[in-house]
Coordinates of C-alpha atoms in Angstrom, one line a residue:
M1 CA 66.2 99.2 76.9
H2 CA 68.2 96.1 77.4
P3 CA 67.0 92.5 77.9
Q4 CA 66.2 91.6 81.4
H5 CA 69.3 90.4 83.1
D6 CA 69.5 87.4 85.4
D7 CA 70.6 87.6 89.0
V8 CA 74.3 88.4 89.4
Q9 CA 74.8 85.0 91.0
N10 CA 74.1 83.3 87.7
A11 CA 76.2 85.7 85.6
D12 CA 78.8 83.9 83.6
V13 CA 79.5 86.5 80.9
S14 CA 83.1 87.6 80.7
V15 CA 83.9 91.2 80.2
N16 CA 86.3 91.9 77.3
I17 CA 87.8 95.0 78.7
N18 CA 90.3 95.5 75.9
E19 CA 87.5 95.6 73.3
E20 CA 85.5 98.0 75.3
A21 CA 88.5 100.3 75.8
Q22 CA 88.8 100.8 72.0
I23 CA 85.5 102.7 72.0
G24 CA 86.1 106.4 72.1
G25 CA 88.9 108.1 73.9
S26 CA 90.6 111.3 72.9
M27 CA 94.1 110.0 72.9
D28 CA 96.0 108.1 70.2
D29 CA 94.2 104.9 69.3
N30 CA 97.4 103.0 69.1
A31 CA 98.6 104.3 72.5
N32 CA 97.9 101.0 74.3
S33 CA 99.1 98.8 71.5
R34 CA 102.8 99.9 71.6
P35 CA 105.1 98.3 74.2
S36 CA 104.9 100.0 77.5
K37 CA 108.1 101.9 78.6
N38 CA 106.9 103.1 82.0
Q39 CA 107.5 100.4 84.6
G40 CA 107.5 102.7 87.6
M41 CA 104.1 101.4 88.9
G42 CA 105.3 97.8 88.4
I43 CA 108.4 98.5 90.5
I44 CA 106.2 100.1 93.2
N45 CA 103.8 97.1 93.2
V46 CA 106.7 94.7 93.8
M47 CA 108.3 96.9 96.5
S48 CA 105.0 97.4 98.3
S49 CA 104.7 93.6 98.9
L50 CA 108.0 93.4 100.7
P51 CA 107.4 95.4 103.9
M52 CA 104.1 93.8 104.8
A53 CA 105.5 90.4 104.1
M54 CA 108.0 91.2 106.9
M55 CA 105.6 93.1 109.2
N56 CA 104.3 90.2 111.4
T57 CA 107.8 89.0 112.1
Y58 CA 109.0 92.5 112.8
L59 CA 106.3 93.0 115.4
T60 CA 106.8 89.7 117.2
N61 CA 110.7 89.8 117.1
V62 CA 111.4 93.5 117.6
W63 CA 108.3 94.8 119.4
N64 CA 107.9 91.5 121.2
L65 CA 104.1 91.5 120.6
S66 CA 102.0 88.4 121.1
L67 CA 101.1 86.3 118.1
T68 CA 97.5 87.5 118.0
N69 CA 98.3 91.2 118.5
A70 CA 100.8 91.2 115.7
A71 CA 98.5 89.4 113.4
G72 CA 95.7 91.8 114.3
I73 CA 97.7 94.9 113.4
V74 CA 98.7 93.3 110.0
N75 CA 95.1 92.2 109.3
I76 CA 93.5 95.5 110.1
W77 CA 96.1 97.2 107.8
E78 CA 95.5 94.8 104.9
G79 CA 91.7 94.9 105.2
S80 CA 91.6 98.7 105.4
S81 CA 93.8 98.9 102.2
E82 CA 91.0 97.0 100.4
I83 CA 88.1 98.9 101.9
L84 CA 89.4 102.5 101.5
P85 CA 89.5 102.4 97.7
I86 CA 85.7 102.6 97.7
A87 CA 86.0 106.1 99.2
L88 CA 88.8 106.9 96.8
A89 CA 86.7 105.8 93.8
Y90 CA 84.0 108.3 95.0
L91 CA 86.7 111.0 95.2
S92 CA 87.8 110.1 91.7
D93 CA 84.3 110.4 90.4
T94 CA 83.3 113.6 92.2
L95 CA 86.4 115.8 92.7
L96 CA 89.4 114.4 90.8
S97 CA 89.9 112.1 87.9
T98 CA 91.1 108.5 87.9
Y99 CA 94.8 108.9 87.3
P100 CA 95.5 111.8 89.7
V101 CA 93.8 109.9 92.5
H102 CA 96.0 106.8 91.9
L103 CA 99.1 109.0 91.5
M104 CA 98.2 110.6 94.9
R105 CA 97.8 107.1 96.4
T106 CA 101.3 106.2 95.2
I107 CA 102.8 109.4 96.7
V108 CA 101.0 108.8 100.0
Y109 CA 102.2 105.2 100.1
T110 CA 105.8 106.2 99.4
I111 CA 105.6 108.7 102.3
G112 CA 104.2 106.1 104.6
L113 CA 106.9 103.6 103.6
G114 CA 109.5 106.2 104.4
L115 CA 108.0 106.8 107.8
L116 CA 108.0 103.1 108.4
A117 CA 111.7 102.9 107.8
M118 CA 112.3 105.8 110.1
S119 CA 110.2 104.3 112.9
T120 CA 112.7 101.6 113.5
P121 CA 114.8 102.0 116.7
S122 CA 118.2 102.7 115.1
V123 CA 117.1 105.7 112.9
F124 CA 116.2 108.4 115.5
S125 CA 117.7 106.9 118.6
K126 CA 120.1 109.9 119.0
F127 CA 117.3 112.4 118.9
T128 CA 114.8 110.6 121.0
G129 CA 117.3 109.4 123.7
T130 CA 116.4 105.7 123.2
C131 CA 118.7 102.8 122.5
S132 CA 119.3 101.8 118.9
D133 CA 119.0 98.0 119.2
D134 CA 116.1 96.1 117.6
Q135 CA 114.6 95.4 121.0
P136 CA 111.2 96.3 122.5
E137 CA 112.8 98.6 125.1
C138 CA 114.2 100.8 122.3
I139 CA 110.7 101.6 121.0
G140 CA 109.8 105.1 122.3
L141 CA 106.7 107.3 121.8
T142 CA 108.2 108.9 118.7
Q143 CA 108.7 105.5 117.1
L144 CA 105.2 104.5 118.0
I145 CA 103.6 107.6 116.4
M146 CA 105.7 107.3 113.2
F147 CA 104.9 103.6 112.9
F148 CA 101.1 103.9 113.2
T149 CA 101.1 107.0 111.0
S150 CA 103.0 105.1 108.4
L151 CA 100.5 102.2 108.5
A152 CA 97.6 104.6 108.0
L153 CA 99.3 106.3 105.0
M154 CA 100.2 103.0 103.5
A155 CA 96.7 101.7 103.9
V156 CA 95.3 104.7 102.0
G157 CA 97.9 104.8 99.4
I158 CA 98.8 101.2 98.5
P159 CA 99.1 101.2 94.7
D160 CA 97.6 98.7 92.3
T161 CA 98.6 99.0 88.7
K162 CA 96.3 96.2 87.5
F163 CA 93.2 97.9 89.0
L164 CA 94.3 101.3 87.7
K165 CA 94.5 99.9 84.1
T166 CA 91.2 98.2 84.5
E167 CA 89.5 101.4 85.8
L168 CA 90.9 103.5 83.0
Q169 CA 89.8 101.0 80.4
L170 CA 86.3 100.7 81.9
K171 CA 86.0 104.5 81.7
K172 CA 87.4 104.4 78.1
I173 CA 90.3 106.6 78.9
K174 CA 93.6 106.3 77.0
I175 CA 96.2 108.2 78.9
Q176 CA 99.8 109.1 79.0
P177 CA 102.1 108.1 80.7
K178 CA 101.3 104.6 79.5
L179 CA 100.9 101.9 82.1
P180 CA 102.5 98.5 82.0
D181 CA 100.3 95.9 80.2
S182 CA 99.9 92.3 81.2
D183 CA 102.7 91.4 78.8
K184 CA 106.2 90.1 78.9
Q185 CA 107.6 93.3 80.3
S186 CA 105.4 93.3 83.4
I187 CA 106.0 89.6 83.9
I188 CA 109.8 90.3 83.8
V189 CA 109.4 93.1 86.3
L190 CA 107.6 90.9 88.7
I191 CA 110.0 87.9 88.4
V192 CA 113.1 90.1 88.7
G193 CA 111.4 91.9 91.7
A194 CA 110.6 88.6 93.4
I195 CA 114.1 87.1 92.9
G196 CA 115.6 90.4 94.0
G197 CA 113.4 90.7 97.0
T198 CA 114.3 87.1 98.1
L199 CA 118.1 87.8 97.7
F200 CA 117.6 91.2 99.5
S201 CA 116.2 89.5 102.6
A202 CA 119.2 87.1 102.6
V203 CA 121.8 89.9 102.6
V204 CA 120.1 92.7 104.6
N205 CA 119.5 92.1 108.3
P206 CA 118.9 95.5 110.0
W207 CA 115.2 96.4 110.0
S208 CA 116.0 100.0 109.1
L209 CA 117.4 98.8 105.8
R210 CA 114.8 96.1 105.3
F211 CA 112.2 98.8 105.3
G212 CA 114.5 101.6 104.0
I213 CA 115.7 100.1 100.7
P214 CA 112.2 99.4 99.4
A215 CA 111.3 103.0 100.4
I216 CA 114.3 104.3 98.3
F217 CA 113.1 102.4 95.3
C218 CA 109.6 103.6 95.7
I219 CA 110.7 107.2 96.0
A220 CA 112.7 106.9 92.8
A221 CA 109.8 105.3 90.9
T222 CA 107.3 107.8 92.3
S223 CA 109.5 110.7 91.3
F224 CA 109.6 109.3 87.7
L225 CA 105.8 108.9 87.7
V226 CA 105.2 112.5 88.9
A227 CA 107.6 113.8 86.3
S228 CA 105.8 111.8 83.6
F229 CA 102.4 113.0 84.8
I230 CA 103.4 116.6 84.7
A231 CA 105.0 116.2 81.2
H232 CA 101.7 114.8 79.8
S233 CA 99.3 116.9 81.8
G234 CA 98.4 119.1 78.8
S235 CA 97.2 116.2 76.6
R236 CA 95.1 114.6 79.3
P237 CA 91.4 114.0 78.4
K238 CA 88.7 115.2 80.8
E239 CA 86.7 112.4 82.4
G240 CA 82.9 112.6 82.5
N241 CA 80.3 110.3 84.0
P242 CA 76.9 110.9 82.5
E243 CA 75.3 108.2 84.7
G244 CA 76.3 110.0 87.8
N245 CA 78.0 108.6 90.9
L246 CA 76.9 105.2 91.9
L247 CA 77.1 105.7 95.7
T248 CA 75.2 109.0 95.4
N249 CA 72.5 107.4 93.2
M250 CA 72.1 104.5 95.7
A251 CA 71.6 106.9 98.5
R252 CA 69.0 108.8 96.4
V253 CA 67.1 105.6 95.7
L254 CA 67.0 104.6 99.3
V255 CA 65.9 108.1 100.4
A256 CA 63.3 108.4 97.6
S257 CA 61.8 104.9 98.3
A258 CA 61.6 105.8 102.0
F259 CA 59.7 109.0 101.2
K260 CA 57.2 107.1 99.0
I261 CA 56.9 103.9 101.2
S262 CA 53.1 104.4 101.5
Q263 CA 52.6 104.9 97.7
K264 CA 51.1 102.1 95.6
L265 CA 53.2 100.8 92.7
P266 CA 51.6 101.0 89.3
D267 CA 50.6 97.7 87.6
D268 CA 52.6 98.6 84.5
P269 CA 56.3 99.1 85.1
A270 CA 56.4 101.3 82.0
Q271 CA 54.7 104.0 84.1
L272 CA 57.8 104.3 86.3
Y273 CA 60.2 107.2 85.6
E274 CA 63.1 106.7 83.2
N275 CA 65.0 109.7 81.7
I276 CA 65.2 108.5 78.1
D277 CA 66.5 111.9 76.9
Q278 CA 70.0 111.1 77.9
S279 CA 71.1 109.0 74.9
N280 CA 74.6 108.7 76.2
V281 CA 73.4 106.9 79.4
Q282 CA 73.2 103.1 79.3
S283 CA 69.8 102.1 80.7
L284 CA 68.8 99.0 82.6
S285 CA 65.5 97.3 82.2
H286 CA 63.1 96.8 85.1
T287 CA 63.4 93.5 87.0
R288 CA 61.1 91.7 89.5
G289 CA 62.1 91.5 93.1
L290 CA 63.0 94.2 95.7
R291 CA 59.9 96.0 94.6
W292 CA 59.9 98.4 97.5
L293 CA 62.9 100.1 95.7
D294 CA 60.7 100.7 92.6
K295 CA 58.8 103.3 94.6
A296 CA 61.7 105.6 94.2
A297 CA 60.7 105.8 90.4
I298 CA 57.0 106.6 91.0
I299 CA 56.0 109.9 89.4
L300 CA 53.7 111.8 91.7
P301 CA 51.4 114.6 90.5
N302 CA 53.1 118.0 90.4
E303 CA 56.4 116.4 91.4
S304 CA 59.5 118.1 90.0
Q305 CA 61.8 115.8 88.0
E306 CA 64.7 118.0 89.0
N307 CA 64.6 116.8 92.6
K308 CA 66.8 113.8 92.4
W309 CA 66.4 112.8 96.0
K310 CA 62.6 112.2 95.6
L311 CA 62.5 110.9 92.0
C312 CA 64.9 108.4 90.6
T313 CA 65.1 106.6 87.3
V314 CA 64.5 102.9 86.7
T315 CA 68.2 102.5 85.8
Q316 CA 69.3 104.0 89.2
V317 CA 66.8 101.6 91.0
E318 CA 68.1 98.6 89.1
E319 CA 71.7 99.5 89.9
T320 CA 70.8 99.6 93.6
K321 CA 69.0 96.2 93.3
L322 CA 72.1 94.8 91.7
V323 CA 74.3 95.8 94.6
I324 CA 71.8 94.3 97.1
R325 CA 71.5 91.1 95.1
T326 CA 75.3 90.8 95.2
I327 CA 75.4 90.7 99.0
P328 CA 75.4 86.9 99.2
L329 CA 78.4 86.8 96.9
F330 CA 80.1 89.4 99.0
I331 CA 79.7 87.1 102.1
S332 CA 81.7 84.5 100.2
F333 CA 84.3 87.1 99.2
A334 CA 84.6 88.1 102.9
F335 CA 85.5 84.5 103.7
C336 CA 88.2 84.6 100.9
G337 CA 89.6 87.7 102.6
L338 CA 89.6 85.9 106.0
V339 CA 91.6 83.0 104.5
K340 CA 94.0 85.3 102.7
S341 CA 94.6 87.2 105.9
I342 CA 96.4 84.2 107.4
G343 CA 99.1 84.2 104.7
N344 CA 101.1 87.3 105.8
T345 CA 100.5 86.5 109.4
Y346 CA 100.3 83.0 110.8
F347 CA 101.8 81.3 107.7
L348 CA 104.9 83.5 107.9
E349 CA 105.1 83.2 111.6
Q350 CA 105.2 79.4 111.2
A351 CA 108.0 79.8 108.7
N352 CA 109.9 82.1 111.0
N353 CA 111.5 79.4 113.2
M354 CA 111.4 76.4 110.8
N355 CA 114.6 75.0 109.3
P356 CA 115.4 77.3 106.3
K357 CA 118.0 75.1 104.7
L358 CA 117.7 73.3 101.4
G359 CA 120.8 71.0 101.5
N360 CA 123.7 73.4 102.1
L361 CA 121.7 76.4 100.8
E362 CA 119.9 78.6 103.4
L363 CA 116.7 79.9 102.0
P364 CA 116.2 83.7 102.5
F365 CA 113.6 85.2 104.8
L366 CA 111.3 86.3 101.9
F367 CA 111.5 83.1 100.0
L368 CA 108.0 82.0 100.7
P369 CA 106.3 85.5 100.1
M370 CA 108.1 85.9 96.8
L371 CA 107.3 82.4 95.8
Y372 CA 103.7 83.1 96.6
E373 CA 103.8 86.1 94.2
L374 CA 105.2 84.0 91.4
M375 CA 102.6 81.3 92.0
K376 CA 99.9 84.0 91.7
L377 CA 101.4 85.1 88.4
Y378 CA 101.3 81.5 87.2
W379 CA 97.7 80.8 88.2
E380 CA 96.6 84.1 86.7
S381 CA 98.0 83.2 83.4
A382 CA 96.9 79.6 83.5
L383 CA 93.3 80.3 84.5
K384 CA 91.4 80.7 81.3
Q385 CA 87.8 80.3 82.4
N386 CA 85.7 82.3 84.9
P387 CA 85.7 80.2 88.1
A388 CA 82.5 79.6 90.0
T389 CA 82.3 81.1 93.5
Y390 CA 82.2 77.7 95.2
S391 CA 85.5 76.7 93.4
V392 CA 87.2 79.8 95.0
I393 CA 85.9 78.7 98.4
A394 CA 87.0 75.1 97.7
N395 CA 90.6 76.2 97.2
S396 CA 90.3 78.1 100.5
V397 CA 89.1 74.8 102.3
V398 CA 92.0 72.8 100.7
C399 CA 94.5 75.5 101.8
C400 CA 93.3 75.5 105.4
T401 CA 93.1 71.7 105.5
I402 CA 96.8 71.4 104.3
A403 CA 97.8 74.2 106.7
A404 CA 96.2 72.4 109.7
S405 CA 98.0 69.1 108.8
V406 CA 101.3 70.8 108.5
E407 CA 100.9 72.7 111.7
R408 CA 100.0 69.5 113.5
Q409 CA 103.2 68.0 112.3
R410 CA 105.2 71.1 113.3
L411 CA 103.7 70.9 116.8
H412 CA 104.6 67.2 117.0
E413 CA 108.3 68.1 116.2
I414 CA 108.2 70.9 118.8
R415 CA 107.1 68.5 121.5
R416 CA 109.5 65.7 120.4
H417 CA 112.4 68.1 120.7
D418 CA 111.1 69.8 123.9
L419 CA 110.9 73.3 122.3
L420 CA 107.5 74.5 123.7
D421 CA 109.2 77.2 125.8
D422 CA 111.9 78.0 123.3
P423 CA 110.1 80.0 120.6
Q424 CA 113.4 81.4 119.2
E425 CA 115.0 78.0 118.6
T426 CA 115.0 76.6 115.1
I427 CA 112.6 73.7 114.7
P428 CA 114.1 70.7 112.9
M429 CA 111.4 70.7 110.2
S430 CA 112.0 72.1 106.7
V431 CA 110.2 75.4 105.8
L432 CA 109.4 73.7 102.4
W433 CA 106.6 71.9 104.2
L434 CA 104.7 75.2 103.9
V435 CA 105.0 75.4 100.1
P436 CA 101.7 73.5 99.4
Q437 CA 99.6 75.8 101.6
F438 CA 101.2 78.9 100.0
N439 CA 100.4 77.4 96.6
F440 CA 96.7 77.0 97.4
L441 CA 96.7 80.4 99.0
S442 CA 98.0 81.9 95.7
M443 CA 95.2 79.9 93.9
V444 CA 92.6 81.5 96.3
A445 CA 93.9 85.0 95.4
S446 CA 94.1 84.4 91.7
Y447 CA 90.7 82.7 91.4
F448 CA 89.2 85.5 93.5
E449 CA 90.6 88.1 91.1
K450 CA 89.4 86.3 88.1
R451 CA 86.0 85.7 89.6
V452 CA 85.6 89.4 90.4
E453 CA 86.9 90.5 87.0
N454 CA 84.2 88.5 85.2
L455 CA 81.4 88.8 87.8
F456 CA 79.0 91.1 86.2
P457 CA 76.9 90.7 83.1
D458 CA 77.4 92.8 79.9
E459 CA 74.4 95.0 80.4
I460 CA 75.9 96.6 83.5
P461 CA 77.3 100.0 82.4
L462 CA 81.0 100.0 82.2
S463 CA 81.4 103.0 84.5
R464 CA 79.5 101.0 87.1
R465 CA 81.7 97.9 87.1
T466 CA 84.6 99.8 88.6
Y467 CA 82.5 100.4 91.7
L468 CA 81.2 96.8 91.9
I469 CA 84.8 95.5 91.6
H470 CA 85.7 97.9 94.5
F471 CA 82.7 96.5 96.5
A472 CA 83.9 93.0 95.9
H473 CA 87.4 93.8 97.1
G474 CA 86.0 95.8 100.0
A475 CA 84.1 92.7 101.0
S476 CA 87.3 90.8 101.0
G477 CA 88.9 93.5 103.1
V478 CA 86.0 93.2 105.6
G479 CA 86.8 89.5 105.9
T480 CA 90.5 90.3 106.5
V481 CA 89.6 92.7 109.3
G482 CA 87.1 90.2 110.5
G483 CA 90.0 87.8 111.0
V484 CA 90.9 89.7 114.1
L485 CA 87.3 89.2 115.5
S486 CA 87.3 85.5 114.4
V487 CA 90.5 84.9 116.4
Y488 CA 89.0 86.5 119.4
V489 CA 85.7 84.6 119.2
V490 CA 87.3 81.3 118.4
G491 CA 89.8 81.8 121.3
K492 CA 87.0 82.5 123.7
I493 CA 85.0 79.5 122.6
S494 CA 88.0 77.3 122.9
E495 CA 88.5 78.3 126.5
I496 CA 85.2 76.5 127.3
G497 CA 86.9 73.2 126.5
G498 CA 90.1 74.1 128.4
K499 CA 92.9 76.3 127.1
N500 CA 92.7 79.2 124.6
W501 CA 94.0 78.1 121.2
F502 CA 95.9 81.4 120.9
Q503 CA 98.7 81.7 123.3
Y504 CA 101.4 84.4 123.6
T505 CA 103.8 82.4 121.4
L506 CA 103.2 80.2 118.4
N507 CA 104.7 77.1 119.9
R508 CA 102.1 77.2 122.7
S509 CA 99.2 77.9 120.4
R510 CA 97.0 75.5 118.5
L511 CA 96.7 77.1 115.1
D512 CA 95.9 73.7 113.6
R513 CA 92.5 73.7 115.3
Y514 CA 91.9 77.3 114.1
Y515 CA 92.7 76.1 110.5
W516 CA 90.3 73.2 110.9
T517 CA 87.6 75.7 112.0
L518 CA 88.2 77.8 108.9
S519 CA 88.0 74.6 106.8
A520 CA 84.6 73.8 108.4
L521 CA 83.3 77.3 107.7
G522 CA 84.5 77.1 104.1
A523 CA 82.7 73.8 103.6
L524 CA 79.5 75.3 105.0
N525 CA 80.0 78.3 102.7
I526 CA 80.3 75.8 99.7
V527 CA 77.1 74.1 100.7
V528 CA 75.2 77.4 100.9
S529 CA 76.6 78.4 97.5
V530 CA 75.7 75.1 95.8
L531 CA 72.2 74.8 97.3
S532 CA 70.6 77.3 94.8
S533 CA 67.9 75.0 93.5
W534 CA 65.8 72.1 94.8
K535 CA 67.7 69.7 92.4
K536 CA 71.0 70.7 93.9
V537 CA 69.5 70.4 97.4
L538 CA 68.4 66.9 96.6
Q539 CA 71.7 65.9 95.1
S540 CA 73.6 67.3 98.1
F541 CA 71.3 65.6 100.5
I542 CA 71.9 62.2 98.8
W543 CA 75.7 62.8 98.9
W544 CA 75.5 63.6 102.6
I545 CA 73.6 60.3 103.2
I546 CA 76.3 58.4 101.2
L547 CA 79.2 60.1 103.0
F548 CA 77.5 59.5 106.4
G549 CA 76.8 55.8 105.6
W550 CA 80.4 55.4 104.4
H551 CA 81.7 57.0 107.6
S552 CA 79.5 54.7 109.7
Y553 CA 80.7 51.6 107.8
L554 CA 84.3 52.5 108.4

């Protein structure tokens, strides 16, 4: 049995994945130490960021959708792509192994990206009898079906090399073909991809090519990955999970505790059931709190230990407790997802009609999204310590505050030049004004990834951490999807005071007030995160008195 662990909120123990990965494994022990030659997944990762960075602009310019409808489609797609991996992790544990599932995701994503390119008006116009211009009247039923099918496939299949490496290492699997490590080769791939993507958007104008060229790259890279997988399939180790599937175990604990709700808990926790015969299963010690779940481990007279839906081990109960105790953190992660959702939607829509020139040089369309990716790379390498949850939220607040100030200035320029009803006209305000908010948005994403990576204490079994990481990302995805609901709710509330903040065009909307609302929600989230003890409550109360007194004095 392991020492009793603290609540996950106070966990500050970093997980050295590379050390754990050296334990066991049936492949060559030096397989991961040699330089990686397979950059196919790295190329796919870079290419997968291009279409969605352009999606909101495509929907508003070509489909002529309103600002909120276009952002809603993008947010639902992004959120779903973070939630669905939970189901895929279950599939990986029960039916398939880790690498085939991720390879399947890559293939599905590539098919979806190809359908996205073919859904543009110019591709099948001769067969559908529609026009070929990038105009809303050229979007027929065929294009609609292909477009939404492509989004569904891309949401299921969006690849993530970094998470695949982490999952393989947590399960102690060394596998061929080797995946790109977080080394100079992977960094070079990302930098070259970001620069290439930026130049690509400057040269290519037709939307069929903007979506089609990344699809061609992904098809080539996926073909290489499939060939490599087939070539090494004979030497692939078989995965096993002696602890069982976490989702199934949680369901069993809830069902068993419900069956025994009327039973009295023993005074000595040692009388609860724990299968100690499985020496290869890492056990968790009993903890106080959520005692109603302990009833799942009560041993009743003449009860068969083979019925796993009526009798669970202490370890399975503690795993369920851990997930429930993590729910407050997941709420904070959901807010991070809500803030991240405005990056590929409202931020890029702001940039769409701002002045793109830097002196005599015209900045490409994808300059800001690719700069965002490079900033994420910088902050991921610069961040050495595990950030606290409130520091992640603090960056979100700063990001929204800067965005609100910039949007207020942009609206001022629009009114000054009488451009309220000319949404296609270029606003005489440099797009570089948006760089600071993209920088803090990249910090939010990087700090979130680091926080999730080091969230759980050492005594949590390695095979469980992959699920908990999926849960954390799923919570972020819920926040991203919830961005659609937040826009609707905030818009309805704003109508009480007069006009809805979200109008058909960006120029008529009041995004600055929405950003201020997100800043206020983030500040409230920080207060809730910090107020974890009476001392911090007292300190915060004193600070609020000081700030209120200072504000009154001014």
